[in-house]
PDB file of C-alpha atoms in Angstrom:
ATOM      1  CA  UNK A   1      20.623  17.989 -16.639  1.00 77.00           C
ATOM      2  CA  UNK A   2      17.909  15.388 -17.191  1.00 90.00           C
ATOM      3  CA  UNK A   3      14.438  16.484 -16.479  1.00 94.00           C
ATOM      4  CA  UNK A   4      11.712  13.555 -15.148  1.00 96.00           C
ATOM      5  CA  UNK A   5       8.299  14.396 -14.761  1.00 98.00           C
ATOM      6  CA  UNK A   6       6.582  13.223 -11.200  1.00 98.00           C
ATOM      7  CA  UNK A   7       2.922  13.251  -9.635  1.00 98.00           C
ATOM      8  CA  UNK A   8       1.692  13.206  -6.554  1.00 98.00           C
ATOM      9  CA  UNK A   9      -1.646  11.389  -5.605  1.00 98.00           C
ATOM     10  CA  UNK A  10      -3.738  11.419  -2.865  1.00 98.00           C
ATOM     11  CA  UNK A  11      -4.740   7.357  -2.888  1.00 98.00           C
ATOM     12  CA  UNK A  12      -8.075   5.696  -0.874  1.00 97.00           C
ATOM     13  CA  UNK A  13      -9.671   8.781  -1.107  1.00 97.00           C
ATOM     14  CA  UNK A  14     -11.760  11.526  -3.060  1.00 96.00           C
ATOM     15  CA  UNK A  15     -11.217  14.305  -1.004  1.00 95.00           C
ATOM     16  CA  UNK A  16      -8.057  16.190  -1.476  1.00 96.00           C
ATOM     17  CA  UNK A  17      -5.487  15.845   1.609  1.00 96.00           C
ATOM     18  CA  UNK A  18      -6.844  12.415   2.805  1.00 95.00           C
ATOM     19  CA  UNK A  19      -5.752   8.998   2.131  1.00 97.00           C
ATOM     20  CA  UNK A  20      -2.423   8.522   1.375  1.00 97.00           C
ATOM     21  CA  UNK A  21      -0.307  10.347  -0.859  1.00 98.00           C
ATOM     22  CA  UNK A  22       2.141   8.900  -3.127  1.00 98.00           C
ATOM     23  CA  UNK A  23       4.973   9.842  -5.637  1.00 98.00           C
ATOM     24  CA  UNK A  24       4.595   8.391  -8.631  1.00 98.00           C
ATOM     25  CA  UNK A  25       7.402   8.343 -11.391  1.00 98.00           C
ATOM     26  CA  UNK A  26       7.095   7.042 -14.762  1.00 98.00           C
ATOM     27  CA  UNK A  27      10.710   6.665 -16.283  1.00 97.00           C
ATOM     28  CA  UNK A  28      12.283   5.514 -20.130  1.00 96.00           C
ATOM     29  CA  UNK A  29      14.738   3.211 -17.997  1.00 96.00           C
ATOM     30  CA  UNK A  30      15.594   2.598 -14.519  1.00 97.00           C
ATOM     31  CA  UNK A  31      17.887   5.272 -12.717  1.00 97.00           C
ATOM     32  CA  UNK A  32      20.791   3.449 -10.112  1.00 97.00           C
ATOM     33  CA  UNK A  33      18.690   2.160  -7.355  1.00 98.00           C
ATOM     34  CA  UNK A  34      20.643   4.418  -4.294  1.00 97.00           C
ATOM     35  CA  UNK A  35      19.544   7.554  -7.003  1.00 97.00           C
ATOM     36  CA  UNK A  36      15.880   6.403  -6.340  1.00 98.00           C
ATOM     37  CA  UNK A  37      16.314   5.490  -3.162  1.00 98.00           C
ATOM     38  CA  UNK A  38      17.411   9.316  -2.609  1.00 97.00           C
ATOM     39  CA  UNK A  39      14.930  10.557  -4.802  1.00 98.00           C
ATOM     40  CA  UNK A  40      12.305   8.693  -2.014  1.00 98.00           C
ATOM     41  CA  UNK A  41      14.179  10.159   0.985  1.00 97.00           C
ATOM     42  CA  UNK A  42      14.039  13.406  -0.592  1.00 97.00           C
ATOM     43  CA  UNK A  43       9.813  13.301  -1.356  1.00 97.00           C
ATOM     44  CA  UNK A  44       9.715  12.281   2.472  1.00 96.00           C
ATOM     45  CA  UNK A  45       6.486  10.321   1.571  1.00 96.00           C
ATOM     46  CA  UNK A  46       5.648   6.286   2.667  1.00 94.00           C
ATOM     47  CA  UNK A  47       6.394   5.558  -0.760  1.00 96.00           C
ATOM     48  CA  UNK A  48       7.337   7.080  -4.495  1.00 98.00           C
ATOM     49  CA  UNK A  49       6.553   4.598  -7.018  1.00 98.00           C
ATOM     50  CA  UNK A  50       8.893   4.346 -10.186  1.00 98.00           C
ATOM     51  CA  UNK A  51       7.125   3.044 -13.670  1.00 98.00           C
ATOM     52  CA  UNK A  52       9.634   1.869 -16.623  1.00 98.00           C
ATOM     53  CA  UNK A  53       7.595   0.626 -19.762  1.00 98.00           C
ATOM     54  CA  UNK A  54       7.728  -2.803 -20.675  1.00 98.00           C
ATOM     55  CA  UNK A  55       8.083  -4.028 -24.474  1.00 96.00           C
ATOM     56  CA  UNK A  56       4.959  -4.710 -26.163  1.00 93.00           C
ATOM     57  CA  UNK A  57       5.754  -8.809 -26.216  1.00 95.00           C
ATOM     58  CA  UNK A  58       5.934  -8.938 -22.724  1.00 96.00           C
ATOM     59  CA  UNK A  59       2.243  -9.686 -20.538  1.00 96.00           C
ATOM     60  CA  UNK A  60       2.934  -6.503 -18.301  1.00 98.00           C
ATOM     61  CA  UNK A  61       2.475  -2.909 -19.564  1.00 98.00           C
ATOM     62  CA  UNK A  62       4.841  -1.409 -16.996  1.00 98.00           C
ATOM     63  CA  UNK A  63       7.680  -2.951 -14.207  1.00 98.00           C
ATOM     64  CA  UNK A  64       6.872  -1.179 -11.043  1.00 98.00           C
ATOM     65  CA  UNK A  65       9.222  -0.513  -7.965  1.00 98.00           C
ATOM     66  CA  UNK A  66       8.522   1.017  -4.445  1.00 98.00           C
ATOM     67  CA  UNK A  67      10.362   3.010  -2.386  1.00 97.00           C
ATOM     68  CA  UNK A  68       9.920   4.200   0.885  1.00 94.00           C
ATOM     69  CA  UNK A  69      12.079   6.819   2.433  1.00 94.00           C
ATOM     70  CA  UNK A  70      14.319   3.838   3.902  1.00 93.00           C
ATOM     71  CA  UNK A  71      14.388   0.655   1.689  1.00 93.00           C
ATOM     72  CA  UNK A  72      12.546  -0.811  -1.596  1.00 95.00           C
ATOM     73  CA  UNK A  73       9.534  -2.414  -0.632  1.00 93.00           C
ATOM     74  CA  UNK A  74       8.470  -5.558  -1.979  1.00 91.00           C
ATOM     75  CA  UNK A  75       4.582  -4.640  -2.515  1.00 92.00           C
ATOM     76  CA  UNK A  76       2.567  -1.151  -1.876  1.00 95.00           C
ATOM     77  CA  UNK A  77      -1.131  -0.705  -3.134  1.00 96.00           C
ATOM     78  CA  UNK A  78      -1.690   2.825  -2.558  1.00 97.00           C
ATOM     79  CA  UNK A  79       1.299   3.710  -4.528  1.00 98.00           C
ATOM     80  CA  UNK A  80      -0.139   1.041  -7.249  1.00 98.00           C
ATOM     81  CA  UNK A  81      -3.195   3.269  -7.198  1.00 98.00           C
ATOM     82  CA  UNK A  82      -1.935   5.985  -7.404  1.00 98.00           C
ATOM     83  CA  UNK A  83       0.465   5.252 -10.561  1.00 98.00           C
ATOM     84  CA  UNK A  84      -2.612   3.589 -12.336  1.00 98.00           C
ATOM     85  CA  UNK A  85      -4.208   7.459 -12.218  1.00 98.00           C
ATOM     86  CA  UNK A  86      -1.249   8.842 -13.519  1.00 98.00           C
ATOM     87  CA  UNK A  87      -1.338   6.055 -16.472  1.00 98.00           C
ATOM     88  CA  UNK A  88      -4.969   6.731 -16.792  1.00 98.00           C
ATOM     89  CA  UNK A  89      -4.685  10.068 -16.922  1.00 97.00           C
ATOM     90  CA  UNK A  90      -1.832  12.019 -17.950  1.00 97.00           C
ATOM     91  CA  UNK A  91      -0.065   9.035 -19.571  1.00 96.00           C
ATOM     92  CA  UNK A  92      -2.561   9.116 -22.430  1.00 88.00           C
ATOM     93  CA  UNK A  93      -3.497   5.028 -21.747  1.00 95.00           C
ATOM     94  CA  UNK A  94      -6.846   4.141 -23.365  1.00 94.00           C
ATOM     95  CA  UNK A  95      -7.589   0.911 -22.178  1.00 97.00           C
ATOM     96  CA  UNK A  96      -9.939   0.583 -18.710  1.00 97.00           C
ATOM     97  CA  UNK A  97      -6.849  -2.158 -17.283  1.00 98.00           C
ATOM     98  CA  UNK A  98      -3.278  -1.712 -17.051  1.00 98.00           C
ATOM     99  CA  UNK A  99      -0.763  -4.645 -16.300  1.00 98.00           C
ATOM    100  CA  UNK A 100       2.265  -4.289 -13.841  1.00 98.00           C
ATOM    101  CA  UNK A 101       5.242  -6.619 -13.363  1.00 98.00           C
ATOM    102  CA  UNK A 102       6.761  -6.298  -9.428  1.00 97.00           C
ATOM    103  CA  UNK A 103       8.349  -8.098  -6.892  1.00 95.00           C
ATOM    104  CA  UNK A 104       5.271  -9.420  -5.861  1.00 92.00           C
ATOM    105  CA  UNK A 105       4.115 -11.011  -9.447  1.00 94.00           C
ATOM    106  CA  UNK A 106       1.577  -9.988 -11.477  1.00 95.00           C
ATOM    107  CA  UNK A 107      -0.868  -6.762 -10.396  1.00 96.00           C
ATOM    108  CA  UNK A 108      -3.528  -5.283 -12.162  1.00 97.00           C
ATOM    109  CA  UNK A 109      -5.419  -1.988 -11.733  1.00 98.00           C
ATOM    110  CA  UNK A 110      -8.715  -1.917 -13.819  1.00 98.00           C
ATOM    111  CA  UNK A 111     -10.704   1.650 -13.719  1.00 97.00           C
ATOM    112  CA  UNK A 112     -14.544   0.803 -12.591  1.00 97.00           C
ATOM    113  CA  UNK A 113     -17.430   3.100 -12.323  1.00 95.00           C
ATOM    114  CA  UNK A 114     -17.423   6.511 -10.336  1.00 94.00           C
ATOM    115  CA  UNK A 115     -13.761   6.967 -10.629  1.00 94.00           C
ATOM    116  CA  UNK A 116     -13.156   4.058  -8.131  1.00 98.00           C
ATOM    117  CA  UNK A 117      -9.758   1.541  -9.049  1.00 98.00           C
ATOM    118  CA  UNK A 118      -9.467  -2.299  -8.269  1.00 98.00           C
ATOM    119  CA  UNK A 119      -6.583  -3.443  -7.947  1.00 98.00           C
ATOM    120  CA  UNK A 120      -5.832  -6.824  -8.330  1.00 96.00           C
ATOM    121  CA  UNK A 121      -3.440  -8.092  -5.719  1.00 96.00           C
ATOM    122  CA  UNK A 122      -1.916 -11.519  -4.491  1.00 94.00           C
ATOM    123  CA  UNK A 123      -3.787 -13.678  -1.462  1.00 96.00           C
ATOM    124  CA  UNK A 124      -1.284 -13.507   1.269  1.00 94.00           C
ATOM    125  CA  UNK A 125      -0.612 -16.606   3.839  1.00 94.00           C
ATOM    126  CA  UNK A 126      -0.036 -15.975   7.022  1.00 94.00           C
ATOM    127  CA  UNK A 127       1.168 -17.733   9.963  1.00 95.00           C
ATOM    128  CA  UNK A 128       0.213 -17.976  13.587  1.00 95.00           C
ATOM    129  CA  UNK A 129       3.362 -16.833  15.747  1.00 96.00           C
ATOM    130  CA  UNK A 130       3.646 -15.743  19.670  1.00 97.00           C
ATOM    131  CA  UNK A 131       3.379 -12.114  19.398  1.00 97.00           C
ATOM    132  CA  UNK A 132       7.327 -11.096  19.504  1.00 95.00           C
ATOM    133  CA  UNK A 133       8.432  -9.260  22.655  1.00 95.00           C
ATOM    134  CA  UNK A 134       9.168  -6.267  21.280  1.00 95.00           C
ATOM    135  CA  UNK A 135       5.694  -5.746  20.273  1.00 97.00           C
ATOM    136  CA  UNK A 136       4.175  -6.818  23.585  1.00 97.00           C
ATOM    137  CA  UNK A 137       6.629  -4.320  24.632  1.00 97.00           C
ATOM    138  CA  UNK A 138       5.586  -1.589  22.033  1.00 97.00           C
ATOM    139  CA  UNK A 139       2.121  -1.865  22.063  1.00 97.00           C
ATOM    140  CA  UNK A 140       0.561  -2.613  26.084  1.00 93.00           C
ATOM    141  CA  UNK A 141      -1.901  -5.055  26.015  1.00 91.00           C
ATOM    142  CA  UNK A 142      -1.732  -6.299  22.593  1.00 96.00           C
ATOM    143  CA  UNK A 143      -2.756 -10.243  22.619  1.00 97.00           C
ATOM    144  CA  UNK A 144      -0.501 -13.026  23.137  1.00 97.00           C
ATOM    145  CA  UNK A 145      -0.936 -14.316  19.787  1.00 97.00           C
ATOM    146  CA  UNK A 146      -0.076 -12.570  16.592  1.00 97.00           C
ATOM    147  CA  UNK A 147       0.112 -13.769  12.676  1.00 97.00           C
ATOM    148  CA  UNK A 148       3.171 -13.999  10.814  1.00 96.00           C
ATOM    149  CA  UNK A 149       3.085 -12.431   6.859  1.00 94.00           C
ATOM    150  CA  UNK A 150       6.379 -13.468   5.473  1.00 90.00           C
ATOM    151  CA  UNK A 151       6.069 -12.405   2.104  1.00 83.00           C
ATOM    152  CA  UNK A 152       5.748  -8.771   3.105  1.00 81.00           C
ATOM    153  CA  UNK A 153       7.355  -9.069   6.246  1.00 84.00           C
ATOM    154  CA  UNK A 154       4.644  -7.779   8.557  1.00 94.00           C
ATOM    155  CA  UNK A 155       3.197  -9.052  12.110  1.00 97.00           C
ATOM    156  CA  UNK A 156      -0.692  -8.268  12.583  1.00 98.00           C
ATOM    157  CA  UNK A 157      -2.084  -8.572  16.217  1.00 98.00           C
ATOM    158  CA  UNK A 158      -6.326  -8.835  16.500  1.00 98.00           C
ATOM    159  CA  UNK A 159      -7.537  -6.119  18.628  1.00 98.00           C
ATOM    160  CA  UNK A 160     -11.166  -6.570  20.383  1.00 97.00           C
ATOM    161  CA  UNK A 161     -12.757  -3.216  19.180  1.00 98.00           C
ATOM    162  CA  UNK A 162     -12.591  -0.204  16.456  1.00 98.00           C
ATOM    163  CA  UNK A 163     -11.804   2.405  19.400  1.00 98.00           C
ATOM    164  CA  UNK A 164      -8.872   0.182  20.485  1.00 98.00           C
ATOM    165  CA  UNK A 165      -7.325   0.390  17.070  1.00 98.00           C
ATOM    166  CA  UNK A 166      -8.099   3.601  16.998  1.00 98.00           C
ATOM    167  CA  UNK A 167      -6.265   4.634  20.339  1.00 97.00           C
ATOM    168  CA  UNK A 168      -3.501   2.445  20.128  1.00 97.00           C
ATOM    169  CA  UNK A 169      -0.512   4.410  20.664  1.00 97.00           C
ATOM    170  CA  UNK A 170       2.786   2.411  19.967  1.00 97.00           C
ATOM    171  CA  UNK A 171       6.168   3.222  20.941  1.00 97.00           C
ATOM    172  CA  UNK A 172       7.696   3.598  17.483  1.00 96.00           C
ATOM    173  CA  UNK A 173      11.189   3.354  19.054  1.00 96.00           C
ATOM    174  CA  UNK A 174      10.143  -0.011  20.104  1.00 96.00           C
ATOM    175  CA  UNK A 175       8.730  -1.353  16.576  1.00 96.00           C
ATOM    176  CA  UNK A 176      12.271   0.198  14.752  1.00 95.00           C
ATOM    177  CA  UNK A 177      13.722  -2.466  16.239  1.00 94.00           C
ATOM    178  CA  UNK A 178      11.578  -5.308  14.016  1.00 90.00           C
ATOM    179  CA  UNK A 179      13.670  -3.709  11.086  1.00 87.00           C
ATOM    180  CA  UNK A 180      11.590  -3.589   8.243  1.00 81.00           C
ATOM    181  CA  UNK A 181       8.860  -5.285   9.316  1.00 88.00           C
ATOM    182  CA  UNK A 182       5.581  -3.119  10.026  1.00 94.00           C
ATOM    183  CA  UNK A 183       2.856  -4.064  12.349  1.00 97.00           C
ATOM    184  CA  UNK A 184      -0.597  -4.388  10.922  1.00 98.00           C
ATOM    185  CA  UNK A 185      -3.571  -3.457  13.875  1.00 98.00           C
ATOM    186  CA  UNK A 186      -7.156  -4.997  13.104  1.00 98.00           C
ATOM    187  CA  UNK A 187     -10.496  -5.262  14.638  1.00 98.00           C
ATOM    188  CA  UNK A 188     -14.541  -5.306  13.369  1.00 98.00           C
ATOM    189  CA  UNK A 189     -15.245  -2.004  12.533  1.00 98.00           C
ATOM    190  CA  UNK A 190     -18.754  -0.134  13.795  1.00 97.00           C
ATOM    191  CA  UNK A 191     -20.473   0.836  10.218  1.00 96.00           C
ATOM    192  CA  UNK A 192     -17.661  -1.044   8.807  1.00 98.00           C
ATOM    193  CA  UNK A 193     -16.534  -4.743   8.140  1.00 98.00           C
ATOM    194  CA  UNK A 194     -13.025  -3.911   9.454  1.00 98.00           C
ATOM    195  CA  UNK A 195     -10.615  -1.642  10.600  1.00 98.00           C
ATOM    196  CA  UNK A 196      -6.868  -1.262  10.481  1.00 98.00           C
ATOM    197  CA  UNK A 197      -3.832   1.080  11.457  1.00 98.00           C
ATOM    198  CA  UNK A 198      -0.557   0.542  10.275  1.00 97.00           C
ATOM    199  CA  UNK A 199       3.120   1.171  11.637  1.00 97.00           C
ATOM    200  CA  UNK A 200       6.434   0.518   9.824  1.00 95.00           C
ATOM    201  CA  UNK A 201       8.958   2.845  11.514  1.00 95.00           C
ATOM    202  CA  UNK A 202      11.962   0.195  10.677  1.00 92.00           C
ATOM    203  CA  UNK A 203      10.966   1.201   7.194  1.00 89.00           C
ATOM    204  CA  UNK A 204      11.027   4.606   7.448  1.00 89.00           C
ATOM    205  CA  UNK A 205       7.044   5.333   8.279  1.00 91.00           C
ATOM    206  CA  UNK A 206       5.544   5.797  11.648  1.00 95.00           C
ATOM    207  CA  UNK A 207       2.031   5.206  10.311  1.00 96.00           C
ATOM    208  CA  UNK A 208       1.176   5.193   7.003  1.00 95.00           C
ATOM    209  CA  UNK A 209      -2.166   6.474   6.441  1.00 96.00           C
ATOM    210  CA  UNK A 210      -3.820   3.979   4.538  1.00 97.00           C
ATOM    211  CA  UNK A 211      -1.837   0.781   3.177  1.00 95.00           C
ATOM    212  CA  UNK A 212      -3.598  -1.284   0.411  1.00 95.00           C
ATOM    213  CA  UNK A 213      -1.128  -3.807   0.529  1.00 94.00           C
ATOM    214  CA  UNK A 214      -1.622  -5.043   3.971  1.00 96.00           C
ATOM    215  CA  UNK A 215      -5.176  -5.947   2.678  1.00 97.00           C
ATOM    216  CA  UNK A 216      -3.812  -8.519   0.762  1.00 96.00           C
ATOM    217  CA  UNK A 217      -3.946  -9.980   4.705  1.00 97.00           C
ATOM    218  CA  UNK A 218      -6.340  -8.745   6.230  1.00 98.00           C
ATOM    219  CA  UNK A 219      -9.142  -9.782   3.727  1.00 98.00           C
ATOM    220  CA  UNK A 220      -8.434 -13.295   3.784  1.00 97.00           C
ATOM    221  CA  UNK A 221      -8.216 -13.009   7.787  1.00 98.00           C
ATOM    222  CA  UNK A 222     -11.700 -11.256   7.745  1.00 98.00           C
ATOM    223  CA  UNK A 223     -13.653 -13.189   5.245  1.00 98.00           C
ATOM    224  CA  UNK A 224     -12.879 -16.226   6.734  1.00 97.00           C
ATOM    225  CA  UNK A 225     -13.796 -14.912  10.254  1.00 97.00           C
ATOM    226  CA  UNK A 226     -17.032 -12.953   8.697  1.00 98.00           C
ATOM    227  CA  UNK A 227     -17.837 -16.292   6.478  1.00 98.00           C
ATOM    228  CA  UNK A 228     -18.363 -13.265   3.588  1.00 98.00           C
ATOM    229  CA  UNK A 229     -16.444 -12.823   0.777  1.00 98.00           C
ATOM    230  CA  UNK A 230     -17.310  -9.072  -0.119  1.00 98.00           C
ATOM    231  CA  UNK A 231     -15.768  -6.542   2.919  1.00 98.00           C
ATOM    232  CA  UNK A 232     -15.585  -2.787   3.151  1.00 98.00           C
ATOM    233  CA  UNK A 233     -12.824  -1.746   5.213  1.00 98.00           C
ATOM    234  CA  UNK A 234     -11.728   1.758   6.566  1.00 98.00           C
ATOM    235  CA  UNK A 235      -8.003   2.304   7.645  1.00 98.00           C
ATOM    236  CA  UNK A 236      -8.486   4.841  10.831  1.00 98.00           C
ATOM    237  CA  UNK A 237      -5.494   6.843  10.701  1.00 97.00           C
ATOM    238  CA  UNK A 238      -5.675  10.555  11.180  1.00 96.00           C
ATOM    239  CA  UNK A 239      -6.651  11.122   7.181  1.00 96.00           C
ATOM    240  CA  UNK A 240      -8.338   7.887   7.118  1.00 95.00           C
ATOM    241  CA  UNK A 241      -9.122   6.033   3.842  1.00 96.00           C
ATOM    242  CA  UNK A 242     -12.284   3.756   2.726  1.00 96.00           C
ATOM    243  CA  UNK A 243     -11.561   0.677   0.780  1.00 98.00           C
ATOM    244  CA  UNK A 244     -13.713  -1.790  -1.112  1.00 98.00           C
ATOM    245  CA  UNK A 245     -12.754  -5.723  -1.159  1.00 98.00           C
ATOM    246  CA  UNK A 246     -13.805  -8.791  -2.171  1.00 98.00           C
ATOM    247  CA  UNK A 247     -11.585 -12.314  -1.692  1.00 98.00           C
ATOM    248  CA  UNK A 248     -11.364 -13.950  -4.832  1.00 98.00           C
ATOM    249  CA  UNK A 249      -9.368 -17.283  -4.390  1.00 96.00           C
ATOM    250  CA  UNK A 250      -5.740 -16.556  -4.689  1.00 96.00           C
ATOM    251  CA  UNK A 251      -5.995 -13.027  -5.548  1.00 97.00           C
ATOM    252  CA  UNK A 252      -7.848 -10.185  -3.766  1.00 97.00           C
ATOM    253  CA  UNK A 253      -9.681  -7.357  -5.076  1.00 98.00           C
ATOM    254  CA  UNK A 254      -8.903  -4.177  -3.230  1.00 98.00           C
ATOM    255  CA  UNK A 255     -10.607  -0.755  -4.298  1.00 98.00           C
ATOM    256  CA  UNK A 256     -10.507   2.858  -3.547  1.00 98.00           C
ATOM    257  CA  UNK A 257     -10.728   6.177  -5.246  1.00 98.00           C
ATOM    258  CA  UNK A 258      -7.837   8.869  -5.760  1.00 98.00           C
ATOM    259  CA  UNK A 259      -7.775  12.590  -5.799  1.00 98.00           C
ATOM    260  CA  UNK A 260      -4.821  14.049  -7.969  1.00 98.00           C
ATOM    261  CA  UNK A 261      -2.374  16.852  -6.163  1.00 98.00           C
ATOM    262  CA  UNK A 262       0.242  17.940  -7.600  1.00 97.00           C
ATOM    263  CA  UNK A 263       2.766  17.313 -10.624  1.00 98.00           C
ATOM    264  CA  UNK A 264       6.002  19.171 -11.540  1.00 98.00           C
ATOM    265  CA  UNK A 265       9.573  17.864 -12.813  1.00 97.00           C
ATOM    266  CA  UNK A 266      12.640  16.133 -11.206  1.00 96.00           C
ATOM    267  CA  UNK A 267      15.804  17.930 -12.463  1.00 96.00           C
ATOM    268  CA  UNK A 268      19.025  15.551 -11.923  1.00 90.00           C
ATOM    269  CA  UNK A 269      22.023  15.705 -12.662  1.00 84.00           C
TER     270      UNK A 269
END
């Protein structure tokens, strides 16, 4: 019987039982992907991260993987957050920046001041598409026009106010049939830059309650629409989560606080 340690995170947030919470896994070497993948199903949460050590020769400290209950995603910030506490704090790591190698490239999570965590993620392009039928179908009176994310495989749609985002009410059964693409919701926030809600069912999550990753889109979107490059965000699901970011060229800066839940050991066989 081999015995793993695991954590569990509360990301976005610095209240205990908001933002999103996240497994987080730090391994000697990778376990067979469909043992991960079960190990996701069976945490039931949008996503467990998994954290293998990297040699000291390589640029990376750690190779990072995602998992949601349903398939390996290709990037997931809160998750990123969320292991950066755990390497912060409970892996012993003494420098204020830690290095990951992913799917996505290069990411960086640097510890700044009042426990907040910047992570340094990838500029996203994005196309503009005709919003697919099966989201004019899932969500009434979403616009004609949508944008296109192929490197993380998500549509966004533009709605006209915060309390539209905030009562939109998709039919999940609908969106499951995008596969594992998500749907990213957006418009200017009150006493905010922006707002955002985000749905993935296909994926395995209905709404997850605050996505980092999808910022790697929506900043771009809303600096360029704002003509500012420093935004403060809030993703207004029911536990809600408050991000700082700031566009910086090809990468974006993406920032948020974490409150620490839970940790414990994985026995397997």
């Amino acid at each position: 019987m081999n015995t793993t340690p695991i954590y569990q995170v509360d990301a976005f947030t610095n209240t205990l039982f908001g933002g999103n919470p996240a497994a987080v896994m730090p391994l000697d070497q990778w376990l067979p992907d469909e043992r991960m993948q079960a190990i996701a199903l069976e945490n039931n949460l949008s996503e467990t991260a998994f954290l293998v050590p990297l040699p000291e020769s390589d640029p990376a400290d750690f190779h990072i993987r995602w998992f949601t209950p349903a398939v390996e995603v290709p990037l997931c910030g809160h998750a990123t957050l969320a292991s950066a506490w755990v390497v912060f704090n409970r892996l012993s790591w003494s420098a204020d920046t830690v290095h990951f190698h992913s799917r996505s490239g290069p990411l960086a999570v640097t510890r700044r001041a009042e426990g907040w965590l910047e992570l340094d993620f990838p500029n996203l392009p994005f196309e503009h598409r005709p919003t697919p039928a099966l989201i004019l179908e899932a969500l009434p009176g979403a616009p004609a026009e949508s944008f296109y994310v192929p490197n993380d495989t998500n549509y966004m749609v533009v709605l006209g106010s915060e309390d539209e985002v905030r009562s939109a009410n998709p039919d999940n059964r609908k969106l499951a049939e995008l596969g594992n693409q998500g749907l990213i919701v957006t418009a200017p926030g009150t006493d905010c830059d922006f707002v955002s809600r985000y749905f993935a069912p296909g994926a395995g999550i209905d709404e997850d309650p605050v996505t980092g990753s999808i910022h790697s889109v929506l900043v771009p979107y809303w600096a360029e629409k704002l003509g500012k490059t420093e935004l403060r965000a809030r993703q207004v699901s029911a536990r809600g989560g408050e991000l700082r970011c700031e566009l910086r060229g090809e990468r974006v800066a993406i920032s948020g606080q974490a409150a620490f839940y839970m940790e414990g050991s994985v026995h397997l066989p």
